[in-house]
PDB file of C-alpha atoms in Angstrom:
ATOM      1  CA  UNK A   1     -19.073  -0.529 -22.809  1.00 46.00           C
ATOM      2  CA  UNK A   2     -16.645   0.461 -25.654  1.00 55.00           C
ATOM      3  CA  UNK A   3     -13.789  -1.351 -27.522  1.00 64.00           C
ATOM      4  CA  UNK A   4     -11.683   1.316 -27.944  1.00 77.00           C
ATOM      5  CA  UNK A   5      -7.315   2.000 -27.958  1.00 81.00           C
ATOM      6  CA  UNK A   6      -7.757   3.837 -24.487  1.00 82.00           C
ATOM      7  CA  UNK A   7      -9.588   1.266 -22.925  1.00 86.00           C
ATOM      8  CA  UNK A   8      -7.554  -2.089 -24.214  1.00 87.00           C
ATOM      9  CA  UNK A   9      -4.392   0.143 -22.635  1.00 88.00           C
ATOM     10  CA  UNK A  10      -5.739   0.780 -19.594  1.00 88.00           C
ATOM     11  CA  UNK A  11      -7.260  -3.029 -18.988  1.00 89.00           C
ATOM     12  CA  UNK A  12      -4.197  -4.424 -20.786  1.00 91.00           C
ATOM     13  CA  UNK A  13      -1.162  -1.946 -18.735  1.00 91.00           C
ATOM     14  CA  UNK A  14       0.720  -4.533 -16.390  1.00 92.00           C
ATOM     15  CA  UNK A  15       0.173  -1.914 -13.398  1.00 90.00           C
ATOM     16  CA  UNK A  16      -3.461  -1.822 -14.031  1.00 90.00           C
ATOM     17  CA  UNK A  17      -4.151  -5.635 -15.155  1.00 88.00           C
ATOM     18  CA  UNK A  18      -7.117  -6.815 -13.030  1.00 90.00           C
ATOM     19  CA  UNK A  19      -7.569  -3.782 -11.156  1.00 93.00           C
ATOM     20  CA  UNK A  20      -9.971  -1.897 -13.048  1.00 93.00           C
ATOM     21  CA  UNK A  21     -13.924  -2.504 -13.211  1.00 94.00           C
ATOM     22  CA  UNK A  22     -16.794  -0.804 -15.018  1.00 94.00           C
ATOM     23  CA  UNK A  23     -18.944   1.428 -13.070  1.00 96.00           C
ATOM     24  CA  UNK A  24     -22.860   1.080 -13.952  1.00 95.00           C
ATOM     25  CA  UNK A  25     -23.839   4.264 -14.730  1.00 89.00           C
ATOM     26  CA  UNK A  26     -26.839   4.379 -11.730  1.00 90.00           C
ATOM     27  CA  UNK A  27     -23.940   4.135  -9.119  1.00 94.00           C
ATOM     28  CA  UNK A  28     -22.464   7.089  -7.543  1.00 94.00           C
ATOM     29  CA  UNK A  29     -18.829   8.379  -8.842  1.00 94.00           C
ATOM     30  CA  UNK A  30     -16.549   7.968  -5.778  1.00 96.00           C
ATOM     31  CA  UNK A  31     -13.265  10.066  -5.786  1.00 96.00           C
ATOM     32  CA  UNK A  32     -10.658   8.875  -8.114  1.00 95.00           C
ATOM     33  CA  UNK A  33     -13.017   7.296 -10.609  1.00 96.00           C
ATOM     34  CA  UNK A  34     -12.026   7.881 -14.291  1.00 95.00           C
ATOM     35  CA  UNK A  35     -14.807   9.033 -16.616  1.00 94.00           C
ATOM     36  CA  UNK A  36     -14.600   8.353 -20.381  1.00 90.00           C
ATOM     37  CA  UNK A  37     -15.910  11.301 -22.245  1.00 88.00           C
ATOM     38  CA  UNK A  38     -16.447  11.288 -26.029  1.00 85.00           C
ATOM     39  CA  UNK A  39     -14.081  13.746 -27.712  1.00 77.00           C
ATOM     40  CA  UNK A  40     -15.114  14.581 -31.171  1.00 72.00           C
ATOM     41  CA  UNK A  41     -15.911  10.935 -32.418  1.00 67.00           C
ATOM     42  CA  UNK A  42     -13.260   9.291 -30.047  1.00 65.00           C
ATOM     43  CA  UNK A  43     -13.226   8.421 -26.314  1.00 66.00           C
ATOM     44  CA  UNK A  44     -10.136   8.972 -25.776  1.00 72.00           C
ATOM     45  CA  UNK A  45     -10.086  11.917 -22.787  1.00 83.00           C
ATOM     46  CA  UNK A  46     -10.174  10.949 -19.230  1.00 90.00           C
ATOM     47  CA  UNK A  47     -11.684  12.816 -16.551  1.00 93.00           C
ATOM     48  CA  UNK A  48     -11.139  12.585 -13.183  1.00 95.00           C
ATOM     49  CA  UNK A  49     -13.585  12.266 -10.621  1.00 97.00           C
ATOM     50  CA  UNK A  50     -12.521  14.409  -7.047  1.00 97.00           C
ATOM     51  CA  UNK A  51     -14.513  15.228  -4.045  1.00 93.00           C
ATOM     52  CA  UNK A  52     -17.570  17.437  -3.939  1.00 92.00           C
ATOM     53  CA  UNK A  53     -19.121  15.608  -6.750  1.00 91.00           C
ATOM     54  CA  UNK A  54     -16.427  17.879  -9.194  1.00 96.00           C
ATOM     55  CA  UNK A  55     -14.606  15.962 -11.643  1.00 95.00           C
ATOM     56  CA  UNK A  56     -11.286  17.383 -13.331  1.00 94.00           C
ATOM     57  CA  UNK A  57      -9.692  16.857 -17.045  1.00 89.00           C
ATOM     58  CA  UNK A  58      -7.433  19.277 -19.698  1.00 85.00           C
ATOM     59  CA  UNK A  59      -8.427  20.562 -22.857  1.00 78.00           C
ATOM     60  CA  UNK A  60      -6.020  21.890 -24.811  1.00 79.00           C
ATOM     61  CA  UNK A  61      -6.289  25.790 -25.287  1.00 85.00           C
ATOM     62  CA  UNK A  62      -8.115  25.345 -21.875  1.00 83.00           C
ATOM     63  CA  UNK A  63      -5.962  24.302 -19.766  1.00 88.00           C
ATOM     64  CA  UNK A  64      -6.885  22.428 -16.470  1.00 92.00           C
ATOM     65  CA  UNK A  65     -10.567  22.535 -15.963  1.00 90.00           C
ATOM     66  CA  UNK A  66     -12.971  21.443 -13.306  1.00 93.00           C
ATOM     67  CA  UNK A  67     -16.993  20.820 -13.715  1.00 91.00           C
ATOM     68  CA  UNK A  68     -19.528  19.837 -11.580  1.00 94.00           C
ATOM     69  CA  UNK A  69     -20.138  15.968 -12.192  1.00 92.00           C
ATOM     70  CA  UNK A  70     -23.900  17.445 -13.109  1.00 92.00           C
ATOM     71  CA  UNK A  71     -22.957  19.478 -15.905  1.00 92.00           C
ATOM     72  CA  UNK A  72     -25.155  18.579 -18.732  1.00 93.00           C
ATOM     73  CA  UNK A  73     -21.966  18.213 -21.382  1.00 90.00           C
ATOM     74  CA  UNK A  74     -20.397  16.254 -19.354  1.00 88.00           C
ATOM     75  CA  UNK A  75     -23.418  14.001 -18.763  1.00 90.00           C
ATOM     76  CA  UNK A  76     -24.165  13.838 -22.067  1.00 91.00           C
ATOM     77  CA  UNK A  77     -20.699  12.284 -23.870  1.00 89.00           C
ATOM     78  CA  UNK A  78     -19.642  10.408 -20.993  1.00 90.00           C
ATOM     79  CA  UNK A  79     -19.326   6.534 -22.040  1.00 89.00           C
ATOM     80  CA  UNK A  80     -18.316   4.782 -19.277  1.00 91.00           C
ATOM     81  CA  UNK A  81     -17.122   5.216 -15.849  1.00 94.00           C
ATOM     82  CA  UNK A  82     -14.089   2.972 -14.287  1.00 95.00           C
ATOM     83  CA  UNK A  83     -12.890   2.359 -10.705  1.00 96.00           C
ATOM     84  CA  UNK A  84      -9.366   1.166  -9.619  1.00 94.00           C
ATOM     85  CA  UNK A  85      -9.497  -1.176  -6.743  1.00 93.00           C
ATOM     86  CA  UNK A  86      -7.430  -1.515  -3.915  1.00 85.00           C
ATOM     87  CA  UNK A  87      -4.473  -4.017  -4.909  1.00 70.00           C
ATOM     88  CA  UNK A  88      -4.884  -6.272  -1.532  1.00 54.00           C
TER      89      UNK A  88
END
């Protein structure tokens, strides 16, 4: 995994603390996973993962865009995959 700013926020938030877990990267993406996808030289865009195997993200000039969780891009600069689990 990375050490980046986006990831110490989201492990460190007090809403999130203990919640989220790595996903390896053989597992399937389940709905509502958050992708980390290298931007330029920085991971700091998060793409959402929805049903159909589609996952969803913005990109400025772009607007909201959605991509098949296959698309070779995406494959390609995605660093890590994290789940939120249930609170109970």
């Amino acid at each position: 995994a990375t050490n980046s700013q986006l990831i110490r926020f989201l492990f460190d938030h007090e809403l999130l603390k203990g919640r989220l877990v790595f996903v390896p990267f053989e597992s399937p993406r389940l709905p509502g996973d958050m992708v980390g996808v290298l931007s330029g030289q920085l991971d700091h865009h998060l793409a959402l993962v929805l049903p159909w195997h589609k996952v969803i993200h913005a990109m400025e000039g772009f607007g909201t865009v959605i991509h098949d969780l296959s698309d070779d891009k995406l494959t390609r600069r995605t660093l890590y995959v994290l789940r939120l689990l249930d609170n109970k």
